[in-house]
Short mmCIF file of N, CA and C in Angstrom, two decimals:
data_model
loop_
_atom_site.label_atom_id
_atom_site.label_comp_id
_atom_site.label_asym_id
_atom_site.label_seq_id
_atom_site.Cartn_x
_atom_site.Cartn_y
_atom_site.Cartn_z
N ASP K 1 -26.60 113.70 132.19
CA ASP K 1 -26.01 114.75 131.01
C ASP K 1 -25.53 113.99 129.46
N GLY K 2 -24.71 112.68 129.89
CA GLY K 2 -24.46 112.49 128.22
C GLY K 2 -22.68 112.96 128.86
N CYS K 3 -22.19 113.50 129.42
CA CYS K 3 -20.51 113.77 129.92
C CYS K 3 -20.52 112.72 130.49
N GLY K 4 -18.76 112.75 130.65
CA GLY K 4 -18.79 112.14 131.80
C GLY K 4 -18.52 111.93 132.69
N ALA K 5 -18.14 110.95 133.34
CA ALA K 5 -18.21 110.93 135.00
C ALA K 5 -17.31 111.65 135.17
N GLY K 6 -15.86 112.01 134.93
CA GLY K 6 -15.17 113.52 135.16
C GLY K 6 -15.16 114.74 134.82
N GLU K 7 -16.69 114.64 134.67
CA GLU K 7 -15.99 116.01 133.57
C GLU K 7 -17.63 116.89 133.63
N ALA K 8 -17.76 118.27 134.16
CA ALA K 8 -18.39 119.18 134.58
C ALA K 8 -18.70 119.87 133.59
N ALA K 9 -20.13 120.79 133.60
CA ALA K 9 -20.26 121.58 132.74
C ALA K 9 -19.97 123.20 133.39
N ALA K 10 -18.83 123.29 132.18
CA ALA K 10 -18.32 125.03 133.24
C ALA K 10 -19.20 125.86 134.08
N SER K 11 -19.01 127.22 134.42
CA SER K 11 -19.76 127.61 135.11
C SER K 11 -19.74 129.58 134.89
N GLY K 12 -20.39 130.03 134.47
CA GLY K 12 -20.43 131.45 134.15
C GLY K 12 -21.01 131.50 132.75
N PRO K 13 -21.78 133.07 132.28
CA PRO K 13 -23.11 132.58 131.22
C PRO K 13 -22.28 132.47 129.67
N HIS K 14 -21.31 133.10 130.39
CA HIS K 14 -20.96 131.92 128.92
C HIS K 14 -20.27 131.14 128.43
N GLY K 15 -20.35 129.93 129.37
CA GLY K 15 -19.81 129.24 129.67
C GLY K 15 -18.62 128.87 129.75
N PHE K 16 -16.83 129.38 130.22
CA PHE K 16 -16.09 130.35 129.98
C PHE K 16 -15.39 130.63 131.23
N GLY K 17 -16.13 129.83 132.73
CA GLY K 17 -16.01 129.91 133.74
C GLY K 17 -15.57 131.01 133.92
N VAL K 18 -16.53 132.17 133.40
CA VAL K 18 -16.79 133.86 134.25
C VAL K 18 -17.44 134.10 135.60
N GLN K 19 -16.63 134.64 136.41
CA GLN K 19 -17.74 134.71 137.31
C GLN K 19 -18.16 135.97 138.10
N GLY K 20 -18.63 136.22 138.38
CA GLY K 20 -19.27 137.33 138.76
C GLY K 20 -19.73 138.25 138.86
N CYS K 21 -20.25 137.68 137.49
CA CYS K 21 -21.80 138.08 136.47
C CYS K 21 -22.89 138.53 137.21
N THR K 22 -23.47 139.36 136.97
CA THR K 22 -24.61 139.81 137.73
C THR K 22 -25.95 139.82 136.48
N ASP K 23 -25.51 139.17 135.54
CA ASP K 23 -27.40 139.44 134.18
C ASP K 23 -27.96 138.91 135.00
N GLU K 24 -29.44 139.95 134.92
CA GLU K 24 -30.73 139.49 135.10
C GLU K 24 -31.30 138.52 134.61
N MET K 25 -31.02 138.73 133.52
CA MET K 25 -31.38 137.27 132.58
C MET K 25 -30.22 136.67 131.66
N PRO K 26 -30.35 135.68 132.02
CA PRO K 26 -29.34 134.86 131.81
C PRO K 26 -28.98 134.54 130.04
N ALA K 27 -27.44 134.06 130.05
CA ALA K 27 -27.19 134.12 128.91
C ALA K 27 -27.93 132.81 128.09
N LYS K 28 -28.40 133.13 127.05
CA LYS K 28 -28.90 131.47 125.95
C LYS K 28 -27.77 131.15 125.10
N ARG K 29 -27.50 129.36 125.24
CA ARG K 29 -26.84 128.97 124.73
C ARG K 29 -27.13 128.40 123.56
N LYS K 30 -26.63 127.80 122.41
CA LYS K 30 -27.09 127.51 121.30
C LYS K 30 -26.61 127.42 120.14
N ALA K 31 -26.66 125.93 119.53
CA ALA K 31 -25.71 125.71 118.60
C ALA K 31 -25.84 124.73 117.39
N ILE K 32 -25.73 124.75 116.68
CA ILE K 32 -25.69 123.67 114.96
C ILE K 32 -24.41 123.56 115.04
N CYS K 33 -24.42 121.71 115.64
CA CYS K 33 -23.24 120.99 114.66
C CYS K 33 -23.74 120.20 113.62
N ILE K 34 -23.13 121.18 112.15
CA ILE K 34 -23.62 119.44 111.05
C ILE K 34 -22.70 118.91 111.08
N GLY K 35 -22.56 117.46 110.17
CA GLY K 35 -21.60 116.61 110.16
C GLY K 35 -21.97 116.08 108.47
N ILE K 36 -21.10 115.77 108.39
CA ILE K 36 -21.87 115.30 106.29
C ILE K 36 -21.10 114.23 105.84
N ASN K 37 -20.89 112.71 105.63
CA ASN K 37 -20.47 112.36 105.24
C ASN K 37 -19.85 111.82 103.67
N TYR K 38 -21.58 112.14 103.49
CA TYR K 38 -22.04 112.16 101.88
C TYR K 38 -21.43 110.43 101.30
N ALA K 39 -22.26 109.87 102.12
CA ALA K 39 -22.22 107.80 102.18
C ALA K 39 -23.36 107.88 101.43
N GLY K 40 -22.91 106.99 100.31
CA GLY K 40 -22.78 106.77 99.55
C GLY K 40 -22.93 107.20 97.87
N SER K 41 -21.95 108.64 97.72
CA SER K 41 -22.09 109.16 96.92
C SER K 41 -20.00 109.41 96.74
N ASP K 42 -19.93 109.39 95.19
CA ASP K 42 -18.71 109.98 94.47
C ASP K 42 -17.23 111.05 95.32
N ALA K 43 -18.54 111.96 96.23
CA ALA K 43 -17.81 112.62 97.11
C ALA K 43 -17.91 112.22 98.81
N GLU K 44 -18.33 110.67 99.36
CA GLU K 44 -18.24 109.74 100.22
C GLU K 44 -16.23 110.59 100.86
N LEU K 45 -17.24 111.64 102.01
CA LEU K 45 -15.84 111.89 103.05
C LEU K 45 -16.26 110.36 104.54
N ARG K 46 -15.62 109.71 104.73
CA ARG K 46 -14.48 109.47 106.54
C ARG K 46 -14.52 109.89 108.17
N GLY K 47 -15.43 111.08 107.94
CA GLY K 47 -15.25 112.22 109.32
C GLY K 47 -15.28 113.05 109.63
N PRO K 48 -16.79 113.90 109.41
CA PRO K 48 -17.40 114.70 109.30
C PRO K 48 -18.49 114.43 110.37
N VAL K 49 -19.43 113.35 110.29
CA VAL K 49 -20.48 112.57 111.42
C VAL K 49 -19.53 112.97 112.51
N ASN K 50 -18.52 112.05 113.09
CA ASN K 50 -17.65 112.07 114.43
C ASN K 50 -16.89 113.44 114.59
N ASP K 51 -16.51 113.99 113.22
CA ASP K 51 -16.48 115.28 113.87
C ASP K 51 -17.86 116.60 114.63
N ALA K 52 -18.74 116.21 114.01
CA ALA K 52 -19.87 116.75 114.84
C ALA K 52 -20.96 116.48 115.73
N LEU K 53 -20.24 115.53 115.86
CA LEU K 53 -20.82 114.40 117.47
C LEU K 53 -19.43 114.58 118.30
N ARG K 54 -18.57 114.99 118.69
CA ARG K 54 -17.23 115.70 119.18
C ARG K 54 -17.51 116.70 119.48
N TRP K 55 -18.06 117.34 118.40
CA TRP K 55 -18.77 119.19 118.62
C TRP K 55 -19.14 119.05 119.92
N VAL K 56 -20.57 118.31 119.76
CA VAL K 56 -21.50 118.53 120.51
C VAL K 56 -21.47 117.83 122.09
N ASP K 57 -20.38 117.13 122.23
CA ASP K 57 -19.51 116.89 123.63
C ASP K 57 -18.60 117.88 124.19
N VAL K 58 -18.67 118.20 123.29
CA VAL K 58 -17.31 119.49 123.86
C VAL K 58 -18.66 120.83 124.26
N LEU K 59 -19.34 121.37 123.31
CA LEU K 59 -20.41 122.26 123.30
C LEU K 59 -21.62 121.88 125.18
N THR K 60 -21.35 121.15 125.31
CA THR K 60 -22.43 120.54 125.98
C THR K 60 -22.22 119.61 127.67
N CYS K 61 -20.38 119.09 127.38
CA CYS K 61 -20.11 118.70 128.62
C CYS K 61 -19.04 119.63 128.98
N SER K 62 -17.77 120.07 127.67
CA SER K 62 -17.28 121.40 128.60
C SER K 62 -17.85 122.79 128.51
N LEU K 63 -18.75 123.78 128.24
CA LEU K 63 -19.00 124.25 127.61
C LEU K 63 -20.44 125.23 128.05
N GLY K 64 -20.62 123.81 128.57
CA GLY K 64 -22.17 124.04 129.80
C GLY K 64 -23.31 124.64 128.91
N PHE K 65 -23.33 123.77 127.31
CA PHE K 65 -24.14 124.24 126.42
C PHE K 65 -25.21 122.81 126.95
N PRO K 66 -26.99 123.68 127.36
CA PRO K 66 -27.67 122.47 127.21
C PRO K 66 -27.76 121.73 126.28
N ARG K 67 -28.57 120.34 126.38
CA ARG K 67 -28.11 119.68 124.51
C ARG K 67 -29.45 120.21 124.47
N GLU K 68 -30.72 120.11 124.95
CA GLU K 68 -31.21 121.19 123.96
C GLU K 68 -31.00 122.05 123.33
N GLY K 69 -30.60 123.13 123.57
CA GLY K 69 -30.03 124.09 122.86
C GLY K 69 -29.04 123.38 121.60
N VAL K 70 -28.69 121.90 121.44
CA VAL K 70 -27.54 121.59 120.38
C VAL K 70 -28.21 120.74 118.80
N LEU K 71 -27.90 122.08 118.40
CA LEU K 71 -29.30 120.62 117.54
C LEU K 71 -27.66 119.89 115.95
N THR K 72 -28.43 118.56 116.17
CA THR K 72 -26.89 117.71 115.56
C THR K 72 -27.92 117.68 114.76
N MET K 73 -27.02 117.98 112.65
CA MET K 73 -27.48 117.37 111.64
C MET K 73 -26.28 116.62 111.46
N ILE K 74 -26.59 115.39 111.21
CA ILE K 74 -26.36 114.64 110.34
C ILE K 74 -26.77 113.48 109.57
N ASP K 75 -25.66 112.64 108.15
CA ASP K 75 -26.44 111.53 107.62
C ASP K 75 -26.10 110.40 107.30
N GLU K 76 -25.21 110.40 108.91
CA GLU K 76 -25.34 108.84 109.04
C GLU K 76 -24.97 108.28 110.06
N TYR K 77 -25.50 107.34 111.13
CA TYR K 77 -24.92 106.84 112.20
C TYR K 77 -23.54 106.80 112.02
N PRO K 78 -23.06 106.74 113.23
CA PRO K 78 -21.66 105.51 113.30
C PRO K 78 -21.39 104.24 113.32
N SER K 79 -22.63 103.73 112.66
CA SER K 79 -22.83 102.69 112.99
C SER K 79 -22.19 101.88 111.01
N GLY K 80 -22.99 103.35 110.30
CA GLY K 80 -22.57 103.32 109.09
C GLY K 80 -23.69 103.64 108.27
N GLU K 81 -24.79 102.96 109.12
CA GLU K 81 -26.08 102.78 108.85
C GLU K 81 -27.02 104.65 108.58
N LEU K 82 -27.63 104.83 106.72
CA LEU K 82 -27.82 105.68 106.57
C LEU K 82 -29.21 106.70 107.72
N VAL K 83 -28.91 108.07 107.83
CA VAL K 83 -30.03 108.56 109.02
C VAL K 83 -31.27 108.32 108.84
N ALA K 84 -31.72 107.37 109.01
CA ALA K 84 -33.76 107.65 108.78
C ALA K 84 -33.80 109.47 108.07
N GLU K 85 -35.55 109.71 107.53
CA GLU K 85 -35.87 110.18 107.10
C GLU K 85 -36.35 112.15 108.81
N ASP K 86 -36.65 110.11 109.17
CA ASP K 86 -37.50 110.77 110.02
C ASP K 86 -37.39 110.89 111.16
N ASP K 87 -36.35 111.34 111.67
CA ASP K 87 -35.36 110.70 112.87
C ASP K 87 -34.65 111.60 113.64
N PRO K 88 -36.36 111.64 114.80
CA PRO K 88 -36.40 113.19 115.49
C PRO K 88 -35.62 114.66 116.34
N ASN K 89 -34.02 112.92 116.29
CA ASN K 89 -32.63 113.72 116.95
C ASN K 89 -32.06 114.51 116.25
N TYR K 90 -32.09 113.38 114.92
CA TYR K 90 -31.02 114.46 114.21
C TYR K 90 -31.66 114.20 112.99
N PRO K 91 -32.03 115.27 112.42
CA PRO K 91 -32.45 115.96 110.95
C PRO K 91 -30.87 115.71 110.27
N ARG K 92 -31.46 115.18 108.89
CA ARG K 92 -31.01 115.21 107.80
C ARG K 92 -30.73 116.35 107.22
N PRO K 93 -29.38 116.72 106.80
CA PRO K 93 -28.62 118.15 106.73
C PRO K 93 -28.68 118.41 105.73
N THR K 94 -30.10 118.30 105.44
CA THR K 94 -30.35 119.36 103.64
C THR K 94 -30.06 120.86 103.36
N GLN K 95 -30.07 121.36 102.49
CA GLN K 95 -30.55 122.65 102.24
C GLN K 95 -31.76 123.41 103.33
N GLU K 96 -32.68 122.78 103.09
CA GLU K 96 -33.77 123.37 103.76
C GLU K 96 -33.82 123.61 105.18
N ASN K 97 -33.29 122.39 105.57
CA ASN K 97 -33.15 121.72 107.51
C ASN K 97 -31.84 122.69 108.04
N ILE K 98 -31.04 123.25 107.09
CA ILE K 98 -29.87 124.25 107.21
C ILE K 98 -30.44 125.37 107.70
N LEU K 99 -30.92 126.25 106.20
CA LEU K 99 -31.87 126.74 106.69
C LEU K 99 -32.41 126.90 108.25
N GLU K 100 -33.34 125.78 108.46
CA GLU K 100 -34.50 126.32 108.89
C GLU K 100 -33.44 126.56 110.62
N GLY K 101 -33.20 125.28 110.73
CA GLY K 101 -31.31 125.83 111.90
C GLY K 101 -31.68 127.02 111.78
N LEU K 102 -30.20 127.09 110.62
CA LEU K 102 -30.08 128.84 110.71
C LEU K 102 -31.18 130.04 111.49
N ASP K 103 -32.03 129.90 111.33
CA ASP K 103 -33.33 130.54 111.73
C ASP K 103 -33.61 130.15 113.39
N TRP K 104 -33.34 128.97 113.52
CA TRP K 104 -33.55 128.84 115.60
C TRP K 104 -32.48 129.21 115.69
N LEU K 105 -30.93 129.68 114.95
CA LEU K 105 -29.64 129.88 115.68
C LEU K 105 -29.72 131.01 115.98
N VAL K 106 -30.54 131.78 115.13
CA VAL K 106 -30.42 133.36 115.73
C VAL K 106 -31.63 133.75 116.21
N GLN K 107 -33.43 133.32 115.69
CA GLN K 107 -34.64 133.82 116.30
C GLN K 107 -34.01 134.14 117.53
N ASP K 108 -34.27 135.71 118.53
CA ASP K 108 -34.82 135.41 119.91
C ASP K 108 -33.35 136.26 120.16
N ALA K 109 -32.18 136.38 119.54
CA ALA K 109 -30.89 136.28 119.88
C ALA K 109 -30.67 137.60 120.94
N SER K 110 -29.64 137.52 121.91
CA SER K 110 -29.83 138.29 122.60
C SER K 110 -28.48 138.94 123.03
N GLU K 111 -28.03 139.68 123.55
CA GLU K 111 -27.26 140.41 123.49
C GLU K 111 -26.25 139.53 125.10
N GLY K 112 -24.57 139.69 124.66
CA GLY K 112 -24.71 138.45 125.48
C GLY K 112 -25.02 136.97 125.68
N ASP K 113 -25.77 135.92 124.55
CA ASP K 113 -25.81 134.83 123.81
C ASP K 113 -25.10 134.63 123.66
N SER K 114 -24.35 133.09 123.22
CA SER K 114 -23.95 132.10 122.76
C SER K 114 -23.68 131.82 121.39
N LEU K 115 -23.51 131.43 120.51
CA LEU K 115 -24.31 131.25 119.62
C LEU K 115 -22.73 130.31 118.80
N VAL K 116 -23.61 129.43 118.43
CA VAL K 116 -21.42 128.39 117.22
C VAL K 116 -22.17 127.69 116.19
N PHE K 117 -22.01 128.19 115.68
CA PHE K 117 -22.91 127.25 113.60
C PHE K 117 -21.20 125.94 113.71
N VAL K 118 -21.19 125.29 112.84
CA VAL K 118 -20.43 124.37 112.48
C VAL K 118 -21.14 123.34 112.17
N PHE K 119 -19.80 123.20 110.97
CA PHE K 119 -19.78 122.38 109.61
C PHE K 119 -18.88 122.18 109.33
N SER K 120 -18.72 120.55 109.12
CA SER K 120 -18.19 119.70 108.88
C SER K 120 -18.65 118.79 107.36
N GLY K 121 -18.06 119.37 106.07
CA GLY K 121 -18.32 118.57 104.90
C GLY K 121 -17.69 119.54 103.92
N HIS K 122 -18.68 119.36 102.28
CA HIS K 122 -17.87 119.67 101.78
C HIS K 122 -18.44 120.48 101.36
N ALA K 123 -17.19 121.79 100.52
CA ALA K 123 -17.01 123.07 100.71
C ALA K 123 -17.05 123.25 98.58
N VAL K 124 -17.92 124.39 98.56
CA VAL K 124 -16.99 124.53 96.32
C VAL K 124 -17.28 126.03 96.71
N GLN K 125 -16.63 126.65 95.25
CA GLN K 125 -16.66 128.36 94.55
C GLN K 125 -17.57 127.61 93.28
N ILE K 126 -18.25 128.90 93.50
CA ILE K 126 -18.95 129.35 91.83
C ILE K 126 -18.82 130.49 91.84
N PRO K 127 -19.60 130.34 91.00
CA PRO K 127 -19.63 131.99 90.05
C PRO K 127 -20.62 132.97 90.45
N ASP K 128 -20.41 133.96 91.08
CA ASP K 128 -21.22 135.35 92.20
C ASP K 128 -22.39 135.54 90.67
N THR K 129 -23.31 135.16 91.27
CA THR K 129 -23.39 135.67 89.75
C THR K 129 -24.32 137.37 90.08
N ILE K 130 -24.40 137.73 91.42
CA ILE K 130 -24.76 139.35 91.32
C ILE K 130 -23.56 140.24 91.51
N ALA K 131 -22.48 139.52 91.37
CA ALA K 131 -21.43 140.22 91.28
C ALA K 131 -20.96 142.05 90.81
N MET K 132 -20.80 143.09 91.03
CA MET K 132 -20.63 144.39 90.44
C MET K 132 -20.64 144.92 89.54
N ASP K 133 -19.05 143.99 89.02
CA ASP K 133 -17.67 144.32 88.02
C ASP K 133 -17.54 143.37 87.37
N SER K 134 -17.00 143.06 86.66
CA SER K 134 -16.58 143.05 85.44
C SER K 134 -15.82 141.43 85.20
N ASP K 135 -14.87 141.58 86.52
CA ASP K 135 -14.82 140.86 86.93
C ASP K 135 -15.65 139.55 86.93
N ALA K 136 -14.40 138.45 86.78
CA ALA K 136 -14.95 137.35 87.14
C ALA K 136 -15.02 136.93 88.39
N ARG K 137 -16.71 136.73 89.54
CA ARG K 137 -15.95 136.98 90.62
C ARG K 137 -16.19 135.24 91.23
N LEU K 138 -15.83 134.71 92.34
CA LEU K 138 -16.86 133.23 93.10
C LEU K 138 -16.74 133.93 93.92
N ASP K 139 -17.93 132.55 94.71
CA ASP K 139 -18.37 132.12 96.18
C ASP K 139 -18.13 131.30 96.77
N GLU K 140 -17.85 131.18 98.12
CA GLU K 140 -17.80 130.35 98.29
C GLU K 140 -19.09 129.73 98.77
N ALA K 141 -19.40 128.52 99.11
CA ALA K 141 -20.31 127.58 99.75
C ALA K 141 -20.55 126.12 100.20
N LEU K 142 -21.07 126.22 101.29
CA LEU K 142 -20.98 124.71 101.89
C LEU K 142 -22.21 123.24 100.96
N CYS K 143 -21.77 123.32 100.90
CA CYS K 143 -22.71 121.52 99.99
C CYS K 143 -23.40 121.08 101.36
N PRO K 144 -24.89 121.07 101.87
CA PRO K 144 -25.81 120.29 102.09
C PRO K 144 -25.35 118.92 101.77
N VAL K 145 -26.09 117.76 102.35
CA VAL K 145 -26.39 117.03 101.61
C VAL K 145 -26.86 116.29 100.25
N ASP K 146 -28.03 116.98 100.07
CA ASP K 146 -28.64 117.56 98.62
C ASP K 146 -28.16 118.36 97.56
N TRP K 147 -26.79 119.05 98.04
CA TRP K 147 -26.53 119.66 97.68
C TRP K 147 -26.45 119.62 95.68
N ASP K 148 -26.63 118.16 95.39
CA ASP K 148 -26.86 117.75 93.64
C ASP K 148 -28.31 118.10 93.73
N ALA K 149 -28.71 118.30 93.78
CA ALA K 149 -30.60 118.37 93.54
C ALA K 149 -30.09 119.31 92.87
N PHE K 150 -30.63 119.29 90.98
CA PHE K 150 -30.81 120.36 90.72
C PHE K 150 -32.63 121.29 90.53
N GLU K 151 -32.68 122.22 90.32
CA GLU K 151 -34.05 122.69 90.78
C GLU K 151 -33.59 124.09 89.09
N TRP K 152 -34.60 123.84 88.63
CA TRP K 152 -35.09 124.42 87.52
C TRP K 152 -34.86 126.01 87.80
N GLY K 153 -34.41 126.42 86.75
CA GLY K 153 -34.59 128.80 86.49
C GLY K 153 -34.17 128.99 88.39
N VAL K 154 -32.94 128.25 89.42
CA VAL K 154 -32.67 128.31 89.76
C VAL K 154 -31.44 127.81 89.87
N VAL K 155 -30.18 128.32 91.29
CA VAL K 155 -28.92 127.54 91.14
C VAL K 155 -29.00 126.37 90.91
N PRO K 156 -28.10 125.81 89.09
CA PRO K 156 -27.78 124.68 89.54
C PRO K 156 -27.96 123.14 90.86
N TYR K 157 -27.84 124.13 92.13
CA TYR K 157 -26.73 123.71 92.78
C TYR K 157 -27.52 124.50 94.07
N ARG K 158 -27.84 122.91 95.22
CA ARG K 158 -29.03 122.94 96.30
C ARG K 158 -27.44 124.04 97.44
N VAL K 159 -27.08 124.38 96.86
CA VAL K 159 -25.55 125.50 98.18
C VAL K 159 -25.78 126.23 99.09
N ILE K 160 -25.47 126.15 100.11
CA ILE K 160 -25.09 127.38 101.26
C ILE K 160 -23.61 128.95 101.08
N THR K 161 -24.60 129.26 100.44
CA THR K 161 -22.88 130.75 100.31
C THR K 161 -22.95 131.34 101.25
N ASP K 162 -21.89 131.95 101.49
CA ASP K 162 -22.03 132.64 102.36
C ASP K 162 -22.12 134.03 102.01
N GLU K 163 -22.99 134.87 101.15
CA GLU K 163 -23.22 135.95 101.09
C GLU K 163 -25.10 135.50 102.08
N VAL K 164 -24.74 134.03 101.65
CA VAL K 164 -26.37 133.65 102.98
C VAL K 164 -26.59 133.34 104.52
N LEU K 165 -25.20 133.22 104.61
CA LEU K 165 -24.72 132.79 105.43
C LEU K 165 -25.01 133.98 106.84
N HIS K 166 -24.54 135.40 105.33
CA HIS K 166 -24.11 136.43 106.49
C HIS K 166 -24.87 137.69 106.24
N GLN K 167 -26.27 137.18 105.85
CA GLN K 167 -27.83 137.32 105.77
C GLN K 167 -27.92 137.04 107.65
N TYR K 168 -27.92 135.42 107.75
CA TYR K 168 -28.46 135.30 108.55
C TYR K 168 -27.99 134.94 110.35
N PHE K 169 -26.83 135.38 109.72
CA PHE K 169 -25.62 135.97 111.48
C PHE K 169 -26.40 137.52 111.34
N ALA K 170 -25.98 138.25 109.74
CA ALA K 170 -26.56 139.57 110.49
C ALA K 170 -27.29 140.23 111.13
N ARG K 171 -28.05 139.24 110.88
CA ARG K 171 -29.37 139.26 112.09
C ARG K 171 -29.44 138.78 113.48
N LEU K 172 -28.49 138.73 114.61
CA LEU K 172 -27.81 138.75 115.77
C LEU K 172 -27.74 140.33 116.42
N PRO K 173 -28.19 140.66 116.96
CA PRO K 173 -27.92 141.69 117.57
C PRO K 173 -26.78 142.08 118.33
N SER K 174 -25.76 143.17 118.24
CA SER K 174 -24.86 143.35 119.06
C SER K 174 -24.43 143.09 120.33
N GLY K 175 -24.10 142.76 120.74
CA GLY K 175 -22.79 142.05 122.23
C GLY K 175 -23.53 140.68 122.28
N ALA K 176 -24.12 140.20 121.03
CA ALA K 176 -24.55 138.20 120.48
C ALA K 176 -23.66 137.83 120.34
N LEU K 177 -22.64 137.29 121.62
CA LEU K 177 -21.39 136.05 120.59
C LEU K 177 -21.67 135.05 119.77
N LEU K 178 -21.26 135.14 118.69
CA LEU K 178 -20.39 133.87 117.29
C LEU K 178 -19.97 133.45 117.09
N THR K 179 -19.73 132.00 117.73
CA THR K 179 -18.67 131.34 116.75
C THR K 179 -19.16 130.80 115.68
N VAL K 180 -17.88 130.92 115.11
CA VAL K 180 -18.57 130.04 113.27
C VAL K 180 -17.06 128.99 113.03
N VAL K 181 -16.56 127.88 113.16
CA VAL K 181 -16.17 127.14 113.00
C VAL K 181 -16.11 125.78 111.87
N ILE K 182 -15.91 126.33 110.56
CA ILE K 182 -16.35 125.15 108.95
C ILE K 182 -14.79 124.90 108.34
N ASP K 183 -14.62 123.21 108.89
CA ASP K 183 -14.19 122.75 108.71
C ASP K 183 -14.19 121.78 107.02
N SER K 184 -14.20 122.09 106.08
CA SER K 184 -14.32 121.95 104.60
C SER K 184 -12.80 122.70 103.84
N CYS K 185 -12.77 122.29 102.88
CA CYS K 185 -11.94 122.37 101.79
C CYS K 185 -12.82 122.44 100.73
N ILE K 186 -11.59 123.52 99.44
CA ILE K 186 -12.58 123.63 98.57
C ILE K 186 -11.29 123.12 97.52
N ALA K 187 -11.55 121.81 96.78
CA ALA K 187 -10.59 121.77 95.83
C ALA K 187 -11.02 121.21 94.58
N GLY K 188 -9.67 121.58 93.48
CA GLY K 188 -9.73 121.37 92.04
C GLY K 188 -8.28 121.16 91.45
N SER K 189 -8.38 121.01 90.84
CA SER K 189 -7.28 120.30 90.42
C SER K 189 -6.65 121.65 89.04
N ALA K 190 -5.29 121.85 89.10
CA ALA K 190 -4.58 122.82 88.32
C ALA K 190 -4.25 122.46 87.08
#
């Protein structure tokens, strides 16, 4: 199962060692782990891919998530080679793939399910295009690997705003457990 010899998957409906639960239907455990190094770009990072792969290990080896229930998106293999466009094990973390992954994560979620979203990579602040007041508001946004691909007539960057994430996560039913881990910073000059 990919876990070390001394590691065992946790028991209980949510992987936290809970005993004595009598759920009629077993709870689902699903996760998306995204790590983007932005390899070869001016914005290259050196740790996000490793972070995502370590999260996969923690979820599958320590918290009882089934490996097939963890979608892993990286842009670079640990060897330093770019992930192939057609790699069935590691989809590239493009905006389109991340949005499809979010659909997969929240679809068919039920009360008692444990869902995890992990993102390690760049984030930005962009002007809020639908601000209701005259104050200049900024939206926070995650940067997929193709964040700088311009789309005419649309937001000048392919980012995933906090509002977009909220639209997906708001589809979850009451009683579903969602854990979100975002390892990003928004850097700028003063």
